[in-house]
Short mmCIF file of C-alpha atoms and ligand atoms in Angstrom, two decimals:
data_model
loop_
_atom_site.label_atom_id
_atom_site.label_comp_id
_atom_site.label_asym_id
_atom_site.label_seq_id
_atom_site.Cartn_x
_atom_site.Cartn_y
_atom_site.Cartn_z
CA UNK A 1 -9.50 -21.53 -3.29
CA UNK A 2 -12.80 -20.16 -2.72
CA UNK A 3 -14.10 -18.65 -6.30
CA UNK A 4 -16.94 -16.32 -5.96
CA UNK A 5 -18.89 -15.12 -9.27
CA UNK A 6 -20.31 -11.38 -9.62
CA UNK A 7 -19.33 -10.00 -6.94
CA UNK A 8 -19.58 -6.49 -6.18
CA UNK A 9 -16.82 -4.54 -5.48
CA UNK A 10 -18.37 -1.32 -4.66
CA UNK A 11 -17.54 -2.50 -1.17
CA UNK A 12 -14.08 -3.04 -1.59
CA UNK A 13 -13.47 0.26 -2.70
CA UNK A 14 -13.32 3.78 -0.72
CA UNK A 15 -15.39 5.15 -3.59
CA UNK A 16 -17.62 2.90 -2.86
CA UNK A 17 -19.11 2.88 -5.90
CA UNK A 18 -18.68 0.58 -8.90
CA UNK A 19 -19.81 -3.07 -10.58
CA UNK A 20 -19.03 -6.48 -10.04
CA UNK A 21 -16.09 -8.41 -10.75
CA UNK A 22 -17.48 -11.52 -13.00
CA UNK A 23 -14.86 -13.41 -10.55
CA UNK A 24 -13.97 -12.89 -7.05
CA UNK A 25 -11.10 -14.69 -4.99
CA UNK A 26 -9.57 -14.08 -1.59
CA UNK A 27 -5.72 -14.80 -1.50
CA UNK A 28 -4.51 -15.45 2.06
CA UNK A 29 -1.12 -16.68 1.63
CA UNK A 30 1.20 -17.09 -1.60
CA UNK A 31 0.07 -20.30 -2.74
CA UNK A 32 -3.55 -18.92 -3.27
CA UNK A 33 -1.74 -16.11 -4.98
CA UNK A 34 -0.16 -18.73 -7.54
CA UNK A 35 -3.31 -20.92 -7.60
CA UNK A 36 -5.83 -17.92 -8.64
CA UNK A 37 -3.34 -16.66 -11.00
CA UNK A 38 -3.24 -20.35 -12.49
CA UNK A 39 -7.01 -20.84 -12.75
CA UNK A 40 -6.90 -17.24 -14.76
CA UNK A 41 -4.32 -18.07 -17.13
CA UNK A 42 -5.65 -21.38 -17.95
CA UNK A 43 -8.99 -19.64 -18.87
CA UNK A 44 -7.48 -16.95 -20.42
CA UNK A 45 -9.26 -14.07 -18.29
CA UNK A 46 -7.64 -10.98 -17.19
CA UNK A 47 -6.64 -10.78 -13.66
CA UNK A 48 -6.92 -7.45 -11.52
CA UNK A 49 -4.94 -7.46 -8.00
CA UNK A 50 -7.12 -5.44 -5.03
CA UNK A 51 -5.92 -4.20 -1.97
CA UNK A 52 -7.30 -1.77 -0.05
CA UNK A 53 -9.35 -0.38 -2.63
CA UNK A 54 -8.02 3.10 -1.74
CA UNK A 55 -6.84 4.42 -5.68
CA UNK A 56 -9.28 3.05 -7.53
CA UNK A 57 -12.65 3.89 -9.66
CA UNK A 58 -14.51 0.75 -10.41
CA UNK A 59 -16.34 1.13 -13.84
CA UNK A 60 -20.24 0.52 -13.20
CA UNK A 61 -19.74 -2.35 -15.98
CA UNK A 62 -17.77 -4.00 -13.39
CA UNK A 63 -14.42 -6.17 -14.47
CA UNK A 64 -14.76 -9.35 -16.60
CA UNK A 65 -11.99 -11.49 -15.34
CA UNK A 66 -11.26 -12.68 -12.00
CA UNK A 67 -10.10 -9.61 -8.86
CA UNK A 68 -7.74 -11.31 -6.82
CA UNK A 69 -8.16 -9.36 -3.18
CA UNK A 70 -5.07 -9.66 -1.29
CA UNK A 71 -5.93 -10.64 2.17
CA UNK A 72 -1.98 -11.67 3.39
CA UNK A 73 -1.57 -11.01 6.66
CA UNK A 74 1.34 -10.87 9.23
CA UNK A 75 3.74 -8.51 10.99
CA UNK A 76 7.41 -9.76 12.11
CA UNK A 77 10.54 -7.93 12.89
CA UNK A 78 13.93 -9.27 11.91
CA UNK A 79 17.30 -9.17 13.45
CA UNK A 80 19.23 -6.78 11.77
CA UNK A 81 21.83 -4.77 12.73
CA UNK A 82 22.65 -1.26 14.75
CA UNK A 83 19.69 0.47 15.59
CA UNK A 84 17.87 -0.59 12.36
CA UNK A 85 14.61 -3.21 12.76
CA UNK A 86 13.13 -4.60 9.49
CA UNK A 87 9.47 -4.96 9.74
CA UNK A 88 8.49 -7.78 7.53
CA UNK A 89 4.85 -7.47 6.30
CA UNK A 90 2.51 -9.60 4.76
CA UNK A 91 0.69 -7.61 1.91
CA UNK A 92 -2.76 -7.53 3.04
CA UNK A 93 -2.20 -5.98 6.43
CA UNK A 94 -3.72 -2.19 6.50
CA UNK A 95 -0.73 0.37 6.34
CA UNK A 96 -1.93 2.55 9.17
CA UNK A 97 -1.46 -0.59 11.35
CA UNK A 98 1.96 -0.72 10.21
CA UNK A 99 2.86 2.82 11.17
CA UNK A 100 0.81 2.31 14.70
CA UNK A 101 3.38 -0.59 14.91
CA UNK A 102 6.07 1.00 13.83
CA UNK A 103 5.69 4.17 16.56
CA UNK A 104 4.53 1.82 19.20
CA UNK A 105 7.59 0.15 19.14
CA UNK A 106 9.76 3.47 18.99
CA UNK A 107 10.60 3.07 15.09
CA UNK A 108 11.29 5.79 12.78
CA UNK A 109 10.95 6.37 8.93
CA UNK A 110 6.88 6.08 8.87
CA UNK A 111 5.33 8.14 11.08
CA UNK A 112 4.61 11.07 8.61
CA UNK A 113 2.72 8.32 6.26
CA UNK A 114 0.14 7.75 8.75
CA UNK A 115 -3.46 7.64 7.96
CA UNK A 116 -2.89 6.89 4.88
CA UNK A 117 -5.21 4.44 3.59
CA UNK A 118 -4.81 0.86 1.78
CA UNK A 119 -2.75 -2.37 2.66
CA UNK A 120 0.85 -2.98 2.50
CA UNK A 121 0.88 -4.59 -0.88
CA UNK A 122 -0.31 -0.78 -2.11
CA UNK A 123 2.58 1.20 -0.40
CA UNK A 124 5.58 0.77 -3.46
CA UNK A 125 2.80 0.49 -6.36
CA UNK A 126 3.20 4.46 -6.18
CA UNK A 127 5.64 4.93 -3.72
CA UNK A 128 3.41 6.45 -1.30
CA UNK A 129 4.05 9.88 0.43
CA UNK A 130 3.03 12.51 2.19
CA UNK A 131 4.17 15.12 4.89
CA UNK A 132 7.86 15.10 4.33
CA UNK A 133 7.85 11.25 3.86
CA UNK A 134 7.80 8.96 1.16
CA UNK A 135 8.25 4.92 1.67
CA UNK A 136 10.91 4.31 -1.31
CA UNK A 137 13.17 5.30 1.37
CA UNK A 138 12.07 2.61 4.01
CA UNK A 139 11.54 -0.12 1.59
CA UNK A 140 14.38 -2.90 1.84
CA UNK A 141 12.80 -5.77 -0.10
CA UNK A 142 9.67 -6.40 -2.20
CA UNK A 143 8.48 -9.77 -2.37
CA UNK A 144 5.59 -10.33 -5.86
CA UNK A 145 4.73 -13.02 -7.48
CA UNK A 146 5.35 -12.47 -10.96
CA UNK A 147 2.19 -13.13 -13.15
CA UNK A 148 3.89 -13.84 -16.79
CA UNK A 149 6.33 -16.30 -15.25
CA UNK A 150 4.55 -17.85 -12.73
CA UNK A 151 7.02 -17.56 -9.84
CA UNK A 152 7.83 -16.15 -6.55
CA UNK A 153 10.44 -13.16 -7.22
CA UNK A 154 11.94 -10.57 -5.13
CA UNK A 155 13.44 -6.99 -5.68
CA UNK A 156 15.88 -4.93 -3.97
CA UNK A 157 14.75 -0.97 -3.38
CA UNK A 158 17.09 -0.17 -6.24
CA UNK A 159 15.26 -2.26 -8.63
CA UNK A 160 11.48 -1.36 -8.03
CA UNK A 161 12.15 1.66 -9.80
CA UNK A 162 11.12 4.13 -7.22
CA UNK A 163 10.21 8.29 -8.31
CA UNK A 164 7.79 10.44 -7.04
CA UNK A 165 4.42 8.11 -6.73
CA UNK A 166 5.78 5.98 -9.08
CA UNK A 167 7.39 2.47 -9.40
CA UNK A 168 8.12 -0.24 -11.91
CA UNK A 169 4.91 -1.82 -10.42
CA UNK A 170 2.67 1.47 -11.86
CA UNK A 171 4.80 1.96 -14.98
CA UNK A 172 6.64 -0.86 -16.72
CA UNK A 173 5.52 -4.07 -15.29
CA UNK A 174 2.07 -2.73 -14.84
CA UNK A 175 -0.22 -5.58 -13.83
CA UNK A 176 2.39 -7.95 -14.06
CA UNK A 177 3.51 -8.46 -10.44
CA UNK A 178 1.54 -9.19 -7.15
CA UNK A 179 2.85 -7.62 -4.59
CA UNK A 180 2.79 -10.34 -1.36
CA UNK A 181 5.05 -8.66 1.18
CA UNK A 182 7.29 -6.16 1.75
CA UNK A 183 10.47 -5.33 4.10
CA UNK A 184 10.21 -2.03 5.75
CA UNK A 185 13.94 -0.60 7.11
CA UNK A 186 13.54 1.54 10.11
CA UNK A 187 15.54 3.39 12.45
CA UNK A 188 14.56 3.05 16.23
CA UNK A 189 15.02 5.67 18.99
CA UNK A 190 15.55 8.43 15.66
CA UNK A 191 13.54 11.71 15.57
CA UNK A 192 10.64 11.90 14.03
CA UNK A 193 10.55 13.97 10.73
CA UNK A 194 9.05 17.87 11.03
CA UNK A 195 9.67 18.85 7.58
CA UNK A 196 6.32 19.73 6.73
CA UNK A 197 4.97 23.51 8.04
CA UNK A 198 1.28 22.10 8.80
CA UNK A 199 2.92 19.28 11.05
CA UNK A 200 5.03 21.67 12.78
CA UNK A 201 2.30 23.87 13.64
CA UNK A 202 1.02 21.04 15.40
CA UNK A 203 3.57 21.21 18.43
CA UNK A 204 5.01 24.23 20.62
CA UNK A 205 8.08 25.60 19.37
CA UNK A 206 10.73 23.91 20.99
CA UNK A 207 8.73 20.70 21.24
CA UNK A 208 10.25 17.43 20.83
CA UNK A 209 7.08 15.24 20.22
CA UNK A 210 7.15 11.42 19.84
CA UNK A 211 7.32 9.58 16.90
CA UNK A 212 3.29 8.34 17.60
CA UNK A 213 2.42 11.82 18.59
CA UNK A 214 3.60 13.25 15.47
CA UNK A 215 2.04 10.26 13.44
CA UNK A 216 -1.79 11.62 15.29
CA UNK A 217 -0.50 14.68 14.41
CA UNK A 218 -0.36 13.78 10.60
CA UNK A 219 -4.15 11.87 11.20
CA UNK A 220 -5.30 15.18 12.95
CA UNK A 221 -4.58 16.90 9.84
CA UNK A 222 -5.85 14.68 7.48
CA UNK A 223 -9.29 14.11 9.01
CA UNK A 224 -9.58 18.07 8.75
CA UNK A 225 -9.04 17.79 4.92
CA UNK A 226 -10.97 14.97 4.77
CA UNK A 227 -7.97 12.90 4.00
CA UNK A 228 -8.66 10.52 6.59
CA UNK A 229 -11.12 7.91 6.28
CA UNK A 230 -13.72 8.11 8.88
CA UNK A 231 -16.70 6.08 9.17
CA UNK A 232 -20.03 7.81 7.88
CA UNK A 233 -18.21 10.85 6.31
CA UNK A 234 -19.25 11.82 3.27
CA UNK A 235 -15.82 13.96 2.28
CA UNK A 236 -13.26 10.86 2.35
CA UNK A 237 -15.15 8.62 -0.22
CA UNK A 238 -12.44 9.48 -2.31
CA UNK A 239 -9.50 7.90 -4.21
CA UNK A 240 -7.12 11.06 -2.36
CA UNK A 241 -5.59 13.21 -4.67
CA UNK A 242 -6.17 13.63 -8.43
CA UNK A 243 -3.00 15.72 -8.77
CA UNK A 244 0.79 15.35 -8.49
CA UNK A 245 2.78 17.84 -7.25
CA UNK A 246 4.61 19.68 -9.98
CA UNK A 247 8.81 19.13 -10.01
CA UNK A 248 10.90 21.65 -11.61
CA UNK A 249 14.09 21.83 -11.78
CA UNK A 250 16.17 24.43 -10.04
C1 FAD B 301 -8.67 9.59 1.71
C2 FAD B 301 -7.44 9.15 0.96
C3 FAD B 301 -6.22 9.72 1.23
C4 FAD B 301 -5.06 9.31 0.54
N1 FAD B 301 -3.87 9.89 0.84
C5 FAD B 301 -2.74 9.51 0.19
C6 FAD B 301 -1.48 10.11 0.48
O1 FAD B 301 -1.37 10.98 1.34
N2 FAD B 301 -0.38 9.69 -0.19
C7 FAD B 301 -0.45 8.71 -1.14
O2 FAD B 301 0.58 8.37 -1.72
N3 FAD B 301 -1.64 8.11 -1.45
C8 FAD B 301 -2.77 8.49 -0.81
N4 FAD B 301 -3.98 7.90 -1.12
C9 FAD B 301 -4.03 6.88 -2.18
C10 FAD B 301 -4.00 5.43 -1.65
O3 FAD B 301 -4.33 5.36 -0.30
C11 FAD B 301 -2.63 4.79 -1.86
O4 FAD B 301 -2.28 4.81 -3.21
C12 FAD B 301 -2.61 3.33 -1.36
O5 FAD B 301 -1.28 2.89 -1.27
C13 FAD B 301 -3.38 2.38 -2.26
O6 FAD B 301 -3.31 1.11 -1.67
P1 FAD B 301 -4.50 0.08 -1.79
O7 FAD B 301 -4.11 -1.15 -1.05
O8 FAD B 301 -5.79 0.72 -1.36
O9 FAD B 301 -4.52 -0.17 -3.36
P2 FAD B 301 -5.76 -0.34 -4.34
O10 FAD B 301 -6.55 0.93 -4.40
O11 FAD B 301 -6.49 -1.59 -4.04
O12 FAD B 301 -5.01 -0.52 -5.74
C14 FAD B 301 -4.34 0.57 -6.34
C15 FAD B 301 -3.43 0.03 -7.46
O13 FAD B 301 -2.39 -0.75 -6.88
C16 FAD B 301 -2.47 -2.10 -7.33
N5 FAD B 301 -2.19 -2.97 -6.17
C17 FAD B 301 -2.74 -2.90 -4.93
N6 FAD B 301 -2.23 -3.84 -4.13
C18 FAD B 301 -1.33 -4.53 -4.88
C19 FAD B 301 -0.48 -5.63 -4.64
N7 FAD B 301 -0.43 -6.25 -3.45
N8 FAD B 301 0.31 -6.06 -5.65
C20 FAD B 301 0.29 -5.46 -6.87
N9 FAD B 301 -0.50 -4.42 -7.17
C21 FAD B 301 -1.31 -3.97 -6.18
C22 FAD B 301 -3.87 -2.29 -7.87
O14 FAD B 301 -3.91 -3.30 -8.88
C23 FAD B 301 -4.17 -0.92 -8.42
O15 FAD B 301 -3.60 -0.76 -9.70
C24 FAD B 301 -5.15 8.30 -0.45
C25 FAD B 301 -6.41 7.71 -0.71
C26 FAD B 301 -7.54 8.13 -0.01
C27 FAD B 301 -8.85 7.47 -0.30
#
Protein backbone atom coordinates (compact mmCIF):
# COMPACT_ATOMS: atom_id res chain seq x y z
CA UNK A 1 0.00 0.00 0.00
CA UNK A 2 1.36 3.11 -1.22
CA UNK A 3 0.25 6.03 1.44
CA UNK A 4 0.57 9.44 0.09
CA UNK A 5 0.18 12.58 2.60
CA UNK A 6 -1.61 15.97 1.42
CA UNK A 7 -2.56 15.29 -1.53
CA UNK A 8 -4.67 17.36 -3.58
CA UNK A 9 -7.70 16.26 -4.82
CA UNK A 10 -8.74 19.11 -6.89
CA UNK A 11 -7.56 16.78 -9.61
CA UNK A 12 -9.58 13.99 -8.84
CA UNK A 13 -12.59 15.82 -9.04
CA UNK A 14 -14.67 17.25 -12.21
CA UNK A 15 -15.00 20.44 -10.18
CA UNK A 16 -11.76 20.55 -10.11
CA UNK A 17 -11.52 22.53 -7.38
CA UNK A 18 -10.94 21.70 -3.71
CA UNK A 19 -8.05 20.85 -0.83
CA UNK A 20 -6.02 18.06 0.02
CA UNK A 21 -6.78 14.92 1.55
CA UNK A 22 -4.24 14.75 4.74
CA UNK A 23 -4.02 10.95 3.33
CA UNK A 24 -4.09 9.59 -0.05
CA UNK A 25 -4.20 5.77 -1.12
CA UNK A 26 -4.78 4.01 -4.41
CA UNK A 27 -6.79 0.68 -4.02
CA UNK A 28 -6.23 -1.64 -6.99
CA UNK A 29 -7.71 -4.79 -5.96
CA UNK A 30 -9.78 -5.84 -2.70
CA UNK A 31 -7.06 -6.59 -0.48
CA UNK A 32 -5.77 -2.90 -0.71
CA UNK A 33 -9.39 -2.08 -0.11
CA UNK A 34 -9.23 -4.09 3.34
CA UNK A 35 -5.62 -3.03 4.07
CA UNK A 36 -6.34 0.95 3.75
CA UNK A 37 -9.47 0.52 5.58
CA UNK A 38 -7.31 -1.33 8.37
CA UNK A 39 -4.53 1.28 8.60
CA UNK A 40 -7.65 3.93 9.09
CA UNK A 41 -9.38 2.18 11.73
CA UNK A 42 -6.37 1.43 13.68
CA UNK A 43 -5.62 5.24 13.69
CA UNK A 44 -8.91 6.16 14.17
CA UNK A 45 -9.23 8.60 11.02
CA UNK A 46 -12.19 8.92 8.91
CA UNK A 47 -12.11 7.28 5.63
CA UNK A 48 -13.73 8.86 2.37
CA UNK A 49 -14.14 6.35 -0.77
CA UNK A 50 -13.37 8.33 -4.40
CA UNK A 51 -14.26 7.30 -7.63
CA UNK A 52 -14.57 9.24 -10.40
CA UNK A 53 -14.85 12.34 -8.65
CA UNK A 54 -17.96 13.17 -10.73
CA UNK A 55 -20.67 14.21 -7.53
CA UNK A 56 -18.55 15.75 -5.43
CA UNK A 57 -17.47 19.39 -3.96
CA UNK A 58 -14.21 19.11 -2.16
CA UNK A 59 -14.13 21.70 0.76
CA UNK A 60 -10.96 24.07 0.20
CA UNK A 61 -9.97 22.78 3.89
CA UNK A 62 -9.45 19.58 2.22
CA UNK A 63 -10.41 16.09 4.22
CA UNK A 64 -8.49 15.05 7.38
CA UNK A 65 -8.49 11.33 7.17
CA UNK A 66 -7.28 9.12 4.58
CA UNK A 67 -9.43 9.18 0.58
CA UNK A 68 -9.26 5.81 -0.54
CA UNK A 69 -9.44 6.24 -4.67
CA UNK A 70 -10.80 3.20 -6.13
CA UNK A 71 -8.66 2.27 -9.01
CA UNK A 72 -10.24 -1.66 -9.53
CA UNK A 73 -10.15 -2.51 -12.78
CA UNK A 74 -11.52 -5.35 -15.06
CA UNK A 75 -14.32 -6.25 -17.46
CA UNK A 76 -15.58 -10.06 -17.83
CA UNK A 77 -18.75 -11.53 -19.08
CA UNK A 78 -20.30 -14.58 -17.49
CA UNK A 79 -22.21 -17.49 -18.77
CA UNK A 80 -25.60 -17.01 -18.03
CA UNK A 81 -28.49 -18.03 -19.55
CA UNK A 82 -30.99 -17.13 -22.71
CA UNK A 83 -30.05 -14.13 -24.30
CA UNK A 84 -28.91 -12.47 -21.01
CA UNK A 85 -24.81 -11.71 -20.54
CA UNK A 86 -23.68 -10.49 -17.08
CA UNK A 87 -20.94 -8.04 -17.35
CA UNK A 88 -18.86 -8.35 -14.29
CA UNK A 89 -16.98 -5.09 -13.47
CA UNK A 90 -14.33 -4.17 -11.36
CA UNK A 91 -15.25 -0.80 -9.57
CA UNK A 92 -12.74 1.50 -10.83
CA UNK A 93 -13.34 1.03 -14.51
CA UNK A 94 -14.99 4.41 -16.11
CA UNK A 95 -18.80 3.76 -16.78
CA UNK A 96 -18.83 5.14 -20.28
CA UNK A 97 -16.38 2.28 -21.07
CA UNK A 98 -18.84 -0.02 -19.79
CA UNK A 99 -21.69 1.14 -21.98
CA UNK A 100 -19.08 1.35 -25.15
CA UNK A 101 -18.67 -2.36 -24.11
CA UNK A 102 -21.86 -3.12 -23.58
CA UNK A 103 -23.14 -1.72 -27.32
CA UNK A 104 -20.05 -3.02 -28.93
CA UNK A 105 -20.92 -6.29 -28.08
CA UNK A 106 -24.73 -5.88 -29.09
CA UNK A 107 -25.99 -5.63 -25.30
CA UNK A 108 -28.95 -3.85 -24.16
CA UNK A 109 -30.12 -2.14 -20.85
CA UNK A 110 -27.23 0.75 -20.89
CA UNK A 111 -27.10 2.50 -23.79
CA UNK A 112 -29.32 5.51 -22.66
CA UNK A 113 -26.72 5.96 -19.55
CA UNK A 114 -23.98 6.83 -21.76
CA UNK A 115 -21.72 9.68 -21.18
CA UNK A 116 -22.35 9.69 -18.02
CA UNK A 117 -19.41 10.33 -16.01
CA UNK A 118 -17.62 8.41 -12.96
CA UNK A 119 -16.48 4.69 -12.43
CA UNK A 120 -18.46 1.67 -11.87
CA UNK A 121 -18.21 1.67 -8.13
CA UNK A 122 -20.42 5.19 -8.51
CA UNK A 123 -23.30 3.72 -10.70
CA UNK A 124 -25.75 2.10 -7.55
CA UNK A 125 -24.45 4.85 -4.91
CA UNK A 126 -27.48 6.87 -6.57
CA UNK A 127 -28.79 4.61 -8.89
CA UNK A 128 -27.78 6.50 -11.82
CA UNK A 129 -30.18 7.57 -14.69
CA UNK A 130 -30.91 9.40 -17.37
CA UNK A 131 -32.82 9.33 -20.79
CA UNK A 132 -35.39 6.71 -20.07
CA UNK A 133 -32.79 4.56 -18.18
CA UNK A 134 -31.83 4.01 -14.82
CA UNK A 135 -29.15 1.11 -13.73
CA UNK A 136 -31.23 -0.39 -10.61
CA UNK A 137 -32.75 -2.26 -13.34
CA UNK A 138 -29.45 -3.80 -14.82
CA UNK A 139 -27.79 -4.34 -11.56
CA UNK A 140 -27.65 -8.20 -10.59
CA UNK A 141 -25.06 -8.18 -7.79
CA UNK A 142 -23.08 -5.61 -5.78
CA UNK A 143 -19.96 -6.68 -4.40
CA UNK A 144 -18.53 -3.85 -1.11
CA UNK A 145 -16.48 -4.35 1.36
CA UNK A 146 -18.16 -3.48 4.40
CA UNK A 147 -16.16 -0.89 6.51
CA UNK A 148 -17.71 -1.53 10.23
CA UNK A 149 -17.20 -5.26 9.86
CA UNK A 150 -14.29 -5.59 8.04
CA UNK A 151 -15.40 -8.10 5.39
CA UNK A 152 -16.09 -8.81 1.86
CA UNK A 153 -20.10 -8.78 1.48
CA UNK A 154 -22.39 -8.95 -1.36
CA UNK A 155 -26.04 -7.78 -2.14
CA UNK A 156 -28.68 -8.86 -4.38
CA UNK A 157 -30.57 -5.82 -6.49
CA UNK A 158 -33.41 -6.27 -4.03
CA UNK A 159 -31.33 -5.45 -1.12
CA UNK A 160 -29.32 -2.26 -2.21
CA UNK A 161 -32.34 -0.46 -1.69
CA UNK A 162 -32.74 1.05 -5.07
CA UNK A 163 -35.35 4.53 -5.70
CA UNK A 164 -34.94 7.26 -7.81
CA UNK A 165 -31.00 8.30 -7.38
CA UNK A 166 -30.99 6.69 -4.34
CA UNK A 167 -29.66 3.48 -2.63
CA UNK A 168 -28.86 2.03 0.77
CA UNK A 169 -25.25 3.06 -0.17
CA UNK A 170 -26.45 7.11 -0.21
CA UNK A 171 -28.99 6.72 2.59
CA UNK A 172 -28.67 4.15 5.37
CA UNK A 173 -25.30 2.66 5.22
CA UNK A 174 -23.85 5.91 4.11
CA UNK A 175 -20.07 5.63 4.14
CA UNK A 176 -20.18 2.33 5.39
CA UNK A 177 -19.64 0.14 2.30
CA UNK A 178 -16.99 0.23 -0.57
CA UNK A 179 -18.32 -0.55 -3.46
CA UNK A 180 -15.54 -3.06 -5.41
CA UNK A 181 -17.57 -4.48 -8.27
CA UNK A 182 -20.68 -4.82 -9.63
CA UNK A 183 -22.77 -7.39 -11.95
CA UNK A 184 -24.50 -5.69 -14.75
CA UNK A 185 -27.64 -8.02 -16.36
CA UNK A 186 -28.13 -7.30 -19.96
CA UNK A 187 -30.15 -8.37 -22.72
CA UNK A 188 -28.31 -8.93 -26.13
CA UNK A 189 -29.76 -8.51 -29.65
CA UNK A 190 -32.90 -6.28 -27.60
CA UNK A 191 -33.91 -2.80 -28.87
CA UNK A 192 -32.51 -0.07 -27.67
CA UNK A 193 -34.76 2.18 -25.42
CA UNK A 194 -36.43 5.55 -27.26
CA UNK A 195 -38.42 6.67 -24.41
CA UNK A 196 -37.04 9.95 -24.14
CA UNK A 197 -38.48 12.84 -26.85
CA UNK A 198 -34.84 14.54 -27.21
CA UNK A 199 -33.38 10.97 -28.13
CA UNK A 200 -36.01 10.32 -30.52
CA UNK A 201 -35.54 13.43 -32.29
CA UNK A 202 -32.25 12.19 -32.91
CA UNK A 203 -33.29 9.51 -35.65
CA UNK A 204 -35.82 9.61 -38.74
CA UNK A 205 -39.13 8.50 -37.95
CA UNK A 206 -39.29 5.04 -38.67
CA UNK A 207 -35.63 4.54 -37.78
CA UNK A 208 -34.44 1.56 -36.08
CA UNK A 209 -30.94 2.81 -34.84
CA UNK A 210 -28.40 0.58 -33.03
CA UNK A 211 -27.96 0.20 -29.61
CA UNK A 212 -24.24 2.27 -30.00
CA UNK A 213 -25.86 4.71 -32.27
CA UNK A 214 -28.45 5.59 -29.88
CA UNK A 215 -25.83 5.55 -26.95
CA UNK A 216 -23.77 8.70 -29.37
CA UNK A 217 -27.01 9.82 -29.66
CA UNK A 218 -27.43 10.26 -25.79
CA UNK A 219 -23.43 11.79 -25.81
CA UNK A 220 -24.55 14.12 -28.75
CA UNK A 221 -27.04 15.51 -26.49
CA UNK A 222 -25.23 15.81 -23.54
CA UNK A 223 -22.16 17.60 -24.91
CA UNK A 224 -24.83 20.26 -26.19
CA UNK A 225 -25.96 20.80 -22.52
CA UNK A 226 -22.73 20.60 -21.41
CA UNK A 227 -23.45 17.34 -19.76
CA UNK A 228 -20.66 15.68 -21.28
CA UNK A 229 -17.27 16.05 -20.12
CA UNK A 230 -15.03 17.37 -22.74
CA UNK A 231 -11.55 18.30 -22.39
CA UNK A 232 -10.90 22.19 -22.02
CA UNK A 233 -14.64 23.10 -21.64
CA UNK A 234 -15.41 25.34 -19.25
CA UNK A 235 -19.44 24.34 -18.98
CA UNK A 236 -18.93 20.55 -17.72
CA UNK A 237 -16.75 21.36 -14.60
CA UNK A 238 -19.68 20.45 -12.86
CA UNK A 239 -21.00 17.86 -10.35
CA UNK A 240 -24.33 17.43 -13.14
CA UNK A 241 -27.44 18.24 -11.74
CA UNK A 242 -28.31 20.01 -8.46
CA UNK A 243 -31.97 18.99 -8.78
CA UNK A 244 -34.14 15.85 -8.70
CA UNK A 245 -36.91 15.50 -10.69
CA UNK A 246 -40.11 16.01 -8.78
CA UNK A 247 -42.50 12.56 -8.33
CA UNK A 248 -46.07 12.96 -7.70
CA UNK A 249 -48.35 10.73 -7.44
CA UNK A 250 -51.12 10.22 -9.93
C1 LIG B 1 -21.23 16.54 -16.41
C2 LIG B 1 -21.92 15.58 -15.49
C3 LIG B 1 -23.07 14.93 -15.90
C4 LIG B 1 -23.72 14.01 -15.05
N1 LIG B 1 -24.84 13.39 -15.48
C5 LIG B 1 -25.49 12.50 -14.67
C6 LIG B 1 -26.68 11.83 -15.11
O1 LIG B 1 -27.14 12.02 -16.22
N2 LIG B 1 -27.27 10.95 -14.27
C7 LIG B 1 -26.77 10.68 -13.03
O2 LIG B 1 -27.36 9.88 -12.31
N3 LIG B 1 -25.64 11.31 -12.57
C8 LIG B 1 -25.00 12.20 -13.36
N4 LIG B 1 -23.86 12.84 -12.92
C9 LIG B 1 -23.38 12.57 -11.56
C10 LIG B 1 -22.24 11.53 -11.49
O3 LIG B 1 -21.63 11.34 -12.72
C11 LIG B 1 -22.75 10.19 -10.99
O4 LIG B 1 -23.34 10.33 -9.72
C12 LIG B 1 -21.61 9.15 -10.89
O5 LIG B 1 -22.15 7.86 -10.73
C13 LIG B 1 -20.65 9.42 -9.74
O6 LIG B 1 -19.65 8.43 -9.79
P1 LIG B 1 -18.17 8.74 -9.35
O7 LIG B 1 -17.38 7.50 -9.55
O8 LIG B 1 -17.66 9.97 -10.06
O9 LIG B 1 -18.38 9.06 -7.80
P2 LIG B 1 -17.69 10.17 -6.90
O10 LIG B 1 -18.08 11.54 -7.37
O11 LIG B 1 -16.24 9.89 -6.74
O12 LIG B 1 -18.42 9.91 -5.50
C14 LIG B 1 -19.78 10.23 -5.33
C15 LIG B 1 -20.28 9.55 -4.05
O13 LIG B 1 -20.28 8.14 -4.23
C16 LIG B 1 -19.38 7.52 -3.30
N5 LIG B 1 -18.66 6.46 -4.03
C17 LIG B 1 -18.03 6.55 -5.23
N6 LIG B 1 -17.50 5.38 -5.58
C18 LIG B 1 -17.80 4.51 -4.58
C19 LIG B 1 -17.53 3.14 -4.34
N7 LIG B 1 -16.82 2.40 -5.20
N8 LIG B 1 -18.00 2.59 -3.20
C20 LIG B 1 -18.72 3.32 -2.31
N9 LIG B 1 -19.00 4.61 -2.47
C21 LIG B 1 -18.54 5.20 -3.59
C22 LIG B 1 -18.46 8.61 -2.80
O14 LIG B 1 -17.98 8.33 -1.49
C23 LIG B 1 -19.37 9.82 -2.83
O15 LIG B 1 -20.18 9.85 -1.68
C24 LIG B 1 -23.20 13.76 -13.75
C25 LIG B 1 -22.02 14.42 -13.35
C26 LIG B 1 -21.39 15.32 -14.21
C27 LIG B 1 -20.13 15.99 -13.76
Amino acid sequence: MRLEENKSLAPFTTFGIGGPARWFVEAQSEADVAEAARWARERELPLFVLGGGSNLLVADSGFPGLVLLVALCGIEEQDSPGDDVVLRVAAGENWDNVVRRATAENCAGVECLAGIPGTAGGTPVQNVGAYGQEVASVIGRVRAYDLRDGRAIEFGAEECGFGYRRSRFNTTDRGRYVVTRVDYRLQRGCAPTLRYADVQREFAAGAQPSLAEVADAVRRIRARKGMLLVEGEADCRSAGSFFKNPVMSE
